[in-house]
Each structure stands twice: as structure tokens, then as C-alpha cells.
Short mmCIF file of C-alpha atoms in Angstrom, two decimals:
data_model
loop_
_atom_site.label_atom_id
_atom_site.label_comp_id
_atom_site.label_asym_id
_atom_site.label_seq_id
_atom_site.Cartn_x
_atom_site.Cartn_y
_atom_site.Cartn_z
CA UNK A 1 -10.65 6.48 -46.66
CA UNK A 2 -11.73 5.35 -43.27
CA UNK A 3 -14.38 7.46 -41.29
CA UNK A 4 -12.79 9.92 -38.72
CA UNK A 5 -14.08 7.99 -35.88
CA UNK A 6 -12.55 4.74 -36.91
CA UNK A 7 -9.21 6.74 -37.61
CA UNK A 8 -9.24 8.14 -33.97
CA UNK A 9 -9.78 4.62 -32.56
CA UNK A 10 -6.99 3.13 -34.74
CA UNK A 11 -4.37 5.84 -33.66
CA UNK A 12 -5.87 5.45 -29.99
CA UNK A 13 -4.92 1.51 -29.72
CA UNK A 14 -1.43 2.47 -31.62
CA UNK A 15 -0.75 5.26 -29.00
CA UNK A 16 -1.92 2.78 -26.05
CA UNK A 17 0.20 0.06 -27.52
CA UNK A 18 3.35 2.22 -27.56
CA UNK A 19 2.65 3.76 -23.93
CA UNK A 20 1.86 0.30 -22.53
CA UNK A 21 4.80 -1.23 -24.05
CA UNK A 22 7.07 0.56 -21.48
CA UNK A 23 7.57 -0.64 -17.96
CA UNK A 24 5.04 1.04 -16.17
CA UNK A 25 3.34 0.50 -12.71
CA UNK A 26 0.05 -1.30 -12.69
CA UNK A 27 -1.93 1.76 -11.64
CA UNK A 28 -0.47 3.92 -14.15
CA UNK A 29 -1.18 1.49 -17.17
CA UNK A 30 -4.83 1.35 -15.87
CA UNK A 31 -5.07 5.05 -15.96
CA UNK A 32 -3.50 5.41 -19.37
CA UNK A 33 -5.79 2.77 -21.01
CA UNK A 34 -9.16 4.35 -19.18
CA UNK A 35 -8.20 7.62 -20.40
CA UNK A 36 -7.77 6.33 -23.91
CA UNK A 37 -10.84 4.38 -23.86
CA UNK A 38 -12.82 7.54 -22.57
CA UNK A 39 -11.66 9.64 -25.64
CA UNK A 40 -12.02 7.04 -28.32
CA UNK A 41 -15.50 6.01 -27.25
CA UNK A 42 -16.62 9.43 -26.39
CA UNK A 43 -17.59 8.20 -23.06
CA UNK A 44 -18.72 10.15 -20.07
CA UNK A 45 -16.85 8.14 -17.76
CA UNK A 46 -14.45 5.13 -17.70
CA UNK A 47 -14.00 2.79 -14.58
CA UNK A 48 -11.62 -0.09 -14.02
CA UNK A 49 -12.34 -2.86 -11.45
CA UNK A 50 -10.50 -5.62 -10.30
CA UNK A 51 -12.05 -9.18 -9.29
CA UNK A 52 -11.36 -9.62 -5.47
CA UNK A 53 -9.52 -12.86 -4.94
CA UNK A 54 -11.76 -15.38 -3.30
CA UNK A 55 -14.81 -13.17 -3.43
CA UNK A 56 -17.76 -12.65 -5.72
CA UNK A 57 -17.14 -8.78 -5.88
CA UNK A 58 -15.13 -6.42 -7.97
CA UNK A 59 -13.19 -3.55 -6.61
CA UNK A 60 -13.07 -0.34 -8.42
CA UNK A 61 -9.32 0.86 -8.98
CA UNK A 62 -9.74 4.20 -10.87
CA UNK A 63 -12.72 6.38 -12.41
CA UNK A 64 -11.94 8.82 -14.82
CA UNK A 65 -14.22 11.37 -16.63
CA UNK A 66 -17.50 13.32 -15.54
CA UNK A 67 -17.93 11.13 -12.30
CA UNK A 68 -20.90 10.57 -10.49
CA UNK A 69 -21.69 12.25 -7.13
CA UNK A 70 -20.32 9.51 -4.98
CA UNK A 71 -17.17 8.45 -7.42
CA UNK A 72 -13.84 9.52 -6.84
CA UNK A 73 -10.82 8.94 -9.23
CA UNK A 74 -8.94 6.83 -6.98
CA UNK A 75 -11.47 5.23 -4.54
CA UNK A 76 -10.35 3.66 -1.21
CA UNK A 77 -13.36 1.19 -1.17
CA UNK A 78 -15.70 1.05 -3.90
CA UNK A 79 -16.98 -2.50 -4.14
CA UNK A 80 -19.64 -4.02 -6.06
CA UNK A 81 -21.15 -7.66 -5.61
CA UNK A 82 -21.47 -9.50 -8.79
CA UNK A 83 -24.66 -11.17 -7.90
CA UNK A 84 -26.41 -7.53 -7.79
CA UNK A 85 -25.70 -6.61 -11.52
CA UNK A 86 -26.58 -8.37 -14.63
CA UNK A 87 -23.78 -6.85 -16.41
CA UNK A 88 -21.26 -8.07 -14.00
CA UNK A 89 -22.66 -11.64 -14.12
CA UNK A 90 -22.19 -11.63 -17.87
CA UNK A 91 -18.74 -10.86 -17.29
CA UNK A 92 -18.07 -13.57 -14.68
CA UNK A 93 -20.04 -16.18 -16.23
CA UNK A 94 -19.37 -16.13 -19.80
CA UNK A 95 -16.47 -13.48 -20.28
CA UNK A 96 -18.97 -11.49 -22.22
CA UNK A 97 -18.84 -7.82 -23.56
CA UNK A 98 -22.29 -6.12 -23.01
CA UNK A 99 -23.98 -2.70 -23.31
CA UNK A 100 -27.21 -1.21 -21.82
CA UNK A 101 -29.31 1.91 -22.49
CA UNK A 102 -32.01 3.80 -20.51
CA UNK A 103 -33.80 3.79 -23.97
CA UNK A 104 -34.21 -0.11 -23.88
CA UNK A 105 -37.04 -1.31 -22.49
CA UNK A 106 -35.52 -4.70 -21.77
CA UNK A 107 -32.64 -3.32 -19.60
CA UNK A 108 -32.32 -5.00 -16.31
CA UNK A 109 -33.55 -3.37 -13.23
CA UNK A 110 -29.99 -3.34 -11.64
CA UNK A 111 -28.36 -1.67 -14.67
CA UNK A 112 -31.20 0.91 -14.88
CA UNK A 113 -30.89 1.79 -11.14
CA UNK A 114 -27.27 1.99 -11.59
CA UNK A 115 -27.13 4.23 -14.52
CA UNK A 116 -29.92 6.46 -12.84
CA UNK A 117 -27.71 6.59 -9.66
CA UNK A 118 -24.78 7.95 -11.77
CA UNK A 119 -26.70 10.23 -13.74
CA UNK A 120 -25.92 8.41 -17.00
CA UNK A 121 -27.98 6.98 -19.95
CA UNK A 122 -25.88 4.11 -21.29
CA UNK A 123 -23.42 1.64 -20.23
CA UNK A 124 -20.66 -0.56 -21.80
CA UNK A 125 -18.78 -3.48 -19.96
CA UNK A 126 -16.10 -5.74 -20.92
CA UNK A 127 -13.95 -8.22 -19.17
CA UNK A 128 -10.13 -7.96 -18.66
CA UNK A 129 -8.61 -11.27 -18.99
CA UNK A 130 -5.20 -11.77 -17.95
CA UNK A 131 -3.06 -14.95 -18.46
CA UNK A 132 -6.28 -16.87 -19.38
CA UNK A 133 -8.13 -15.82 -16.31
CA UNK A 134 -10.71 -13.04 -15.42
CA UNK A 135 -8.91 -10.36 -13.75
CA UNK A 136 -11.21 -7.32 -13.93
CA UNK A 137 -13.65 -5.26 -15.91
CA UNK A 138 -13.82 -2.14 -17.90
CA UNK A 139 -16.93 -0.08 -17.53
CA UNK A 140 -17.91 2.93 -19.57
CA UNK A 141 -20.93 5.31 -19.61
CA UNK A 142 -22.29 8.03 -21.79
CA UNK A 143 -24.21 11.30 -20.78
CA UNK A 144 -27.91 11.65 -21.26
CA UNK A 145 -28.45 12.87 -24.73
CA UNK A 146 -25.79 10.83 -26.27
CA UNK A 147 -26.70 7.50 -28.34
CA UNK A 148 -25.91 4.24 -26.80
CA UNK A 149 -23.01 1.97 -27.33
CA UNK A 150 -22.92 0.12 -30.35
CA UNK A 151 -20.97 -3.13 -31.66
CA UNK A 152 -18.14 -0.92 -33.23
CA UNK A 153 -17.83 0.57 -29.76
CA UNK A 154 -17.65 -3.04 -28.12
CA UNK A 155 -15.01 -4.06 -30.62
CA UNK A 156 -12.63 -1.28 -30.04
CA UNK A 157 -12.82 -1.98 -26.29
CA UNK A 158 -12.19 -5.40 -26.70
CA UNK A 159 -9.17 -4.63 -28.97
CA UNK A 160 -7.82 -2.16 -26.35
CA UNK A 161 -8.04 -4.84 -23.52
CA UNK A 162 -6.37 -7.29 -25.53
CA UNK A 163 -3.35 -4.90 -25.64
CA UNK A 164 -3.73 -4.03 -22.08
CA UNK A 165 -3.99 -7.55 -20.95
CA UNK A 166 -0.25 -8.28 -21.94
CA UNK A 167 0.86 -5.11 -19.97
CA UNK A 168 -0.93 -6.03 -17.03
CA UNK A 169 0.61 -9.52 -16.94
CA UNK A 170 3.96 -7.91 -17.27
CA UNK A 171 3.28 -5.25 -14.41
CA UNK A 172 2.00 -8.12 -12.18
CA UNK A 173 4.99 -10.21 -12.75
CA UNK A 174 7.42 -7.28 -12.05
CA UNK A 175 5.34 -6.44 -8.84
CA UNK A 176 5.95 -10.08 -7.63
CA UNK A 177 9.60 -9.83 -8.31
CA UNK A 178 9.58 -6.33 -6.42
CA UNK A 179 7.79 -8.20 -3.36
CA UNK A 180 10.39 -10.73 -3.43
CA UNK A 181 13.18 -8.22 -3.29
CA UNK A 182 11.73 -6.06 -0.69
CA UNK A 183 9.54 -8.56 1.50
CA UNK A 184 10.87 -10.87 4.11
CA UNK A 185 9.43 -14.28 2.64
CA UNK A 186 8.83 -15.90 6.22
CA UNK A 187 6.69 -13.04 7.85
CA UNK A 188 5.60 -10.97 4.84
CA UNK A 189 7.21 -7.89 6.58
CA UNK A 190 9.55 -5.43 4.71
CA UNK A 191 13.37 -6.56 5.01
CA UNK A 192 16.30 -4.88 5.73
CA UNK A 193 16.69 -3.70 2.02
CA UNK A 194 13.42 -2.00 2.05
CA UNK A 195 14.01 -0.54 5.35
CA UNK A 196 17.11 1.05 4.43
CA UNK A 197 15.68 2.23 1.14
CA UNK A 198 12.42 3.88 2.74
CA UNK A 199 13.86 5.01 6.04
CA UNK A 200 15.44 8.41 4.54
CA UNK A 201 11.81 9.41 3.65
CA UNK A 202 10.84 9.40 7.34
CA UNK A 203 13.67 12.28 7.74
CA UNK A 204 12.18 14.51 5.08
CA UNK A 205 10.18 17.34 6.68
CA UNK A 206 8.47 20.22 5.05
CA UNK A 207 9.95 23.63 5.33
CA UNK A 208 9.48 25.42 8.57
CA UNK A 209 8.03 22.28 10.09
CA UNK A 210 9.41 19.57 12.27
CA UNK A 211 8.57 16.00 12.88
CA UNK A 212 9.26 13.51 15.45
CA UNK A 213 11.13 10.03 14.16
CA UNK A 214 11.15 7.31 16.41
CA UNK A 215 13.13 3.96 15.76
CA UNK A 216 12.36 0.84 17.69
CA UNK A 217 14.62 -2.22 17.66
CA UNK A 218 13.28 -5.59 18.85
CA UNK A 219 14.90 -8.87 19.52
CA UNK A 220 13.23 -12.32 20.28
CA UNK A 221 14.97 -13.80 23.43
CA UNK A 222 16.09 -17.36 23.54
CA UNK A 223 15.12 -18.35 19.80
CA UNK A 224 17.98 -20.47 19.43
CA UNK A 225 16.89 -22.48 22.64
CA UNK A 226 13.28 -22.72 20.96
CA UNK A 227 14.76 -23.99 17.52
CA UNK A 228 17.11 -26.45 19.44
CA UNK A 229 14.27 -27.88 21.75
CA UNK A 230 11.34 -27.90 19.62
CA UNK A 231 12.58 -27.74 15.98
CA UNK A 232 12.86 -24.88 13.44
CA UNK A 233 9.37 -25.09 12.47
CA UNK A 234 8.17 -24.07 15.94
CA UNK A 235 10.90 -21.41 15.85
CA UNK A 236 9.42 -20.13 12.36
CA UNK A 237 5.92 -20.07 14.00
CA UNK A 238 7.42 -18.05 16.87
CA UNK A 239 8.88 -15.41 14.41
CA UNK A 240 5.43 -15.24 12.48
CA UNK A 241 3.57 -14.70 15.67
CA UNK A 242 5.87 -11.68 16.72
CA UNK A 243 5.50 -10.30 13.22
CA UNK A 244 1.81 -10.49 13.45
CA UNK A 245 1.93 -8.88 16.99
CA UNK A 246 4.13 -6.04 15.58
CA UNK A 247 1.78 -5.30 12.86
CA UNK A 248 -1.09 -5.16 14.96
CA UNK A 249 0.66 -2.87 17.51
CA UNK A 250 2.19 -0.62 15.16
CA UNK A 251 0.42 -0.84 11.90
CA UNK A 252 -2.33 1.68 12.70
CA UNK A 253 0.39 4.42 13.50
CA UNK A 254 0.93 7.11 10.76
CA UNK A 255 3.76 6.18 8.29
CA UNK A 256 4.99 3.23 10.48
CA UNK A 257 7.54 0.86 8.71
CA UNK A 258 7.67 -2.77 10.38
CA UNK A 259 10.59 -4.85 9.03
CA UNK A 260 12.29 -7.99 9.91
CA UNK A 261 16.07 -7.21 9.69
CA UNK A 262 17.51 -10.49 10.99
CA UNK A 263 16.77 -13.97 12.20
CA UNK A 264 15.06 -12.85 15.61
CA UNK A 265 15.51 -8.99 14.84
CA UNK A 266 12.92 -6.55 13.92
CA UNK A 267 12.86 -2.70 13.70
CA UNK A 268 9.99 -0.32 13.52
CA UNK A 269 10.34 3.28 12.31
CA UNK A 270 7.56 5.66 13.12
CA UNK A 271 7.16 9.42 11.89
CA UNK A 272 4.83 12.11 13.35
CA UNK A 273 3.83 10.25 16.43
CA UNK A 274 4.68 11.50 19.89
CA UNK A 275 7.46 9.42 21.61
CA UNK A 276 5.40 8.91 24.54
CA UNK A 277 2.66 7.12 22.41
CA UNK A 278 5.35 4.58 20.63
CA UNK A 279 6.88 3.75 23.99
CA UNK A 280 3.42 2.88 25.49
CA UNK A 281 2.65 0.53 22.81
CA UNK A 282 6.01 -1.03 22.88
CA UNK A 283 6.00 -1.53 26.70
CA UNK A 284 2.75 -3.14 26.55
CA UNK A 285 3.92 -5.48 23.85
CA UNK A 286 7.05 -6.26 25.95
CA UNK A 287 4.99 -6.80 29.02
CA UNK A 288 2.74 -9.16 27.40
CA UNK A 289 5.31 -11.30 26.01
CA UNK A 290 7.22 -11.59 29.19
CA UNK A 291 4.25 -12.34 31.07
CA UNK A 292 4.54 -15.98 29.45
CA UNK A 293 8.10 -16.59 30.47
CA UNK A 294 11.55 -15.20 29.08
CA UNK A 295 11.64 -17.87 26.03
CA UNK A 296 10.19 -16.16 23.07
CA UNK A 297 9.85 -12.74 24.96
CA UNK A 298 10.76 -9.60 23.39
CA UNK A 299 13.38 -7.07 24.45
CA UNK A 300 13.15 -3.48 22.96
CA UNK A 301 15.07 -0.62 22.51
CA UNK A 302 14.02 2.99 21.21
CA UNK A 303 15.75 6.13 19.96
CA UNK A 304 13.90 9.21 19.07
CA UNK A 305 14.67 12.44 17.40
CA UNK A 306 13.36 15.69 16.00
CA UNK A 307 13.91 16.36 12.45
CA UNK A 308 13.46 19.99 11.22
CA UNK A 309 12.82 21.06 7.78
CA UNK A 310 14.72 23.79 5.89
CA UNK A 311 14.04 27.01 7.33
CA UNK A 312 11.49 29.25 5.50
CA UNK A 313 12.72 32.62 3.89
CA UNK A 314 11.46 34.40 7.17
CA UNK A 315 13.33 31.87 9.49
CA UNK A 316 16.58 31.82 7.50
CA UNK A 317 19.56 33.17 8.84
CA UNK A 318 23.16 32.90 10.35
CA UNK A 319 22.37 31.00 13.49
CA UNK A 320 24.15 27.68 14.46
CA UNK A 321 23.29 24.75 12.48
CA UNK A 322 21.88 21.82 14.38
CA UNK A 323 23.55 18.26 14.33
CA UNK A 324 22.17 16.07 11.79
CA UNK A 325 20.97 12.76 12.75
CA UNK A 326 20.83 10.22 10.03
CA UNK A 327 18.68 6.74 9.87
CA UNK A 328 21.95 4.85 10.53
CA UNK A 329 22.70 6.66 13.63
CA UNK A 330 19.06 6.36 14.89
CA UNK A 331 18.91 2.70 14.30
CA UNK A 332 22.31 2.41 16.14
CA UNK A 333 21.06 4.09 19.06
CA UNK A 334 18.13 2.29 19.33
CA UNK A 335 20.07 -1.13 18.72
CA UNK A 336 22.44 -0.34 21.80
CA UNK A 337 19.21 0.27 23.77
CA UNK A 338 17.75 -2.86 22.99
CA UNK A 339 20.88 -4.49 24.04
CA UNK A 340 20.74 -3.15 27.40
CA UNK A 341 17.12 -4.34 27.67
CA UNK A 342 18.10 -7.53 26.71
CA UNK A 343 21.21 -7.78 28.91
CA UNK A 344 19.03 -6.45 32.04
CA UNK A 345 16.06 -9.07 31.07
CA UNK A 346 13.96 -5.92 31.29
CA UNK A 347 10.15 -6.08 30.31
CA UNK A 348 9.94 -2.55 28.99
CA UNK A 349 11.49 -0.32 26.47
CA UNK A 350 14.98 1.01 26.96
CA UNK A 351 15.21 4.58 25.54
CA UNK A 352 18.32 5.93 23.88
CA UNK A 353 19.75 9.18 25.07
CA UNK A 354 22.95 10.99 24.09
CA UNK A 355 25.56 8.77 22.42
CA UNK A 356 28.67 9.02 24.51
CA UNK A 357 31.15 8.49 21.61
CA UNK A 358 29.19 10.82 19.13
CA UNK A 359 28.39 13.88 20.94
CA UNK A 360 26.00 16.26 19.73
CA UNK A 361 24.15 13.47 17.97
CA UNK A 362 20.65 15.22 18.92
CA UNK A 363 19.25 11.95 19.95
CA UNK A 364 17.56 13.25 23.07
CA UNK A 365 18.52 14.09 26.62
CA UNK A 366 19.67 11.64 29.23
CA UNK A 367 22.50 10.86 31.38
CA UNK A 368 24.06 8.12 29.37
CA UNK A 369 25.61 4.88 31.02
CA UNK A 370 28.62 4.35 28.54
CA UNK A 371 26.31 2.51 25.84
CA UNK A 372 24.48 5.99 25.22
CA UNK A 373 21.38 5.08 26.73
CA UNK A 374 19.15 6.34 29.46
CA UNK A 375 16.09 5.06 31.45
CA UNK A 376 14.65 8.53 31.58
CA UNK A 377 11.17 8.64 29.97
CA UNK A 378 9.23 11.58 28.54
CA UNK A 379 6.67 12.76 30.91
CA UNK A 380 2.78 12.38 30.63
#
């Protein structure tokens, strides 16, 4: 009969193979494999890092186990330069599995310093090769007082990573298909499908809380003339330039969605940001584009609403219900306002007010002008 440790590891590999056989998101795959490796290797920690494309560094995706003083489970910016660590160089140069221990007098200084910094006594690293190319590294440690990793540990980890590689390849392919389905191929922004599917989340407020939701519709003026005069390649360059400008302008806002929804049309949806802030950014963008002439300039309309979460128990009662604003209504109001801005050749954002044909829409206060918009702006 096999020793208990070997039985545990064989069961671990079988369990991981079953788990990774399903269609699972990439980060979930890595988490499942990392936790399985930590248990089977009796490791203090296991970390999974990915090779940053075009660089000589790895970026840690997940750390599991008894983490070091500066480690977190899902780090935002934990990177290591390959040239600084002997183990990483072995992974990159020869796709080699390696192990070190503080008890080993020949341990490289870089690996000794890393273990001391992490408060651990031994380490094991192995390459994760996906579709014939180095994709990342698995890195395990053991506590002080535990034995170092041996050849059997290395063999288990290599077998685990062979199983994981196929699952990662499938997950990456599925992610690529999802990107194709939800991203605009010319600009890399979200497309209309992605915006329509994600917009309802912006209208979800926590119980007893409310949030501001603002939609901005933008249109590139005279794009057809640019295409007819200079060719579609120049028109495409203009569209990409507008997309970059929109990302730079709104990308830093909380929960902002920026989408290309048509040939020359863009939509921005912003949550939990004051209307005055959104309008100021949009106005500056409009002024900047109109300063170089009407061709390629941007016309913009905006609509904003307050979304209320479900009342708390203390607030619940029989009072009148408030009108419900949907993403479709908000986008329609912003689109009407954008049409007024475009028709009036206005170098600023037109703000939508009450919809005359849909009273009680809750889209803000304003006098209306037959198109359901107003030029009234929020105060300072």
C-alpha cells in the first residue's frame, strides 16, 4: 500500500483535475490549484505569479496560507524582477523546478533574504508552462522547523502544474472570446452589448442609501465628412483618439463605464459621482475638441438621477412610491440632450431635465423645451 502522504497527493491531483475540468474563471482556477498545493505539500504558503508580457518581471496574482507581513491574498501590485532572484532566473532560463532552504549553506543570497523577509525556512518554485510558453510560476514556502522540500514534493508540483496548464489555456481562450463579444474591436472600449448588460448594476443602491447615476452621450461631429475627404483610415484614427480622450477623462471616476455604442457615438455611465463633477469634465472635453474646429469636435448630452436603495425597516412605511428610472430611460434622455447640443453647435454639455412625453420620470428638474432638456446647471 502507498504511504499516506502519497495517497493524499494522488487524491489531491484527482480532485484538482475534476475541479479544473469545469469551465472556471482564470483566477478561480489559480485559487483552487494554490489551495490544493498548499495542503498536499504541507506548505506554509503558496503563491502564483504571472510573467508580465514584454518585461522581465513576474506579477503575483494570489497568495494563500500563512502570509508574510506585507503579503495579501489578492495583491494589486506585487511584482518581482526576475534578474533579482536566482530561483526566478532558473524558471525563466531553463524552465527548471528548484528548491532552497535556510539550512543549505549554498543557498543564494537573494533567496535567503526573501525567506528571511517572509519569515519562512524553505521554498520551492516551478514554472507554469501554457501552450508551450512560460506563463508564470508557482512558489511555495514552509515554516521554520519544517523540513525542506524534496524531489517528491517537486514531482507533485510538476504534475499539478501539468493539469493546471490545460485549464489555464482553456480559460484564456474563453476570456479572449468574451473580450471579442464585449469589447469594441476598433477602440478596445466596451461595446453596446457590454454596456446594456452592466448598466443595471449602476442602479443598485444599498438599503437605506441612495446614489447619483449620470449618463453622458457623446457624438463625433462630421465624421462622415472626415471619411469622405481623408479616407476611413483617418476616420478610424479620429475614433481611436476620441476613445483615448474619453478613457483619460472619465477612467479615474468611480465605477465609470465608457462604451462605443455606434460608429461615431459613445456613452459614459458614472455612479456615485456628483453631477457637477461629471459635467465639468465633459464640458472641458467638449471645449477642447471644438477649439480646433467643428470637424471631429464632440457634442455631448447628459442625464442624471438619484437611485434610492430599498428602505430600511425603520424607514419602511406606506408613503408614496417614487418613479423608477431605468437605464433605457436615462440613456434616452441623455441622447435627446446630445441631439440638442449637436443641432445648436454647442461646445458644452446639454443637461436633460423632465421628459415632457414621460412625466414623472425623475430625471431632474428643468423647464424642458419640447425635447425634454434644459440648459439649467447644478449650482457650485
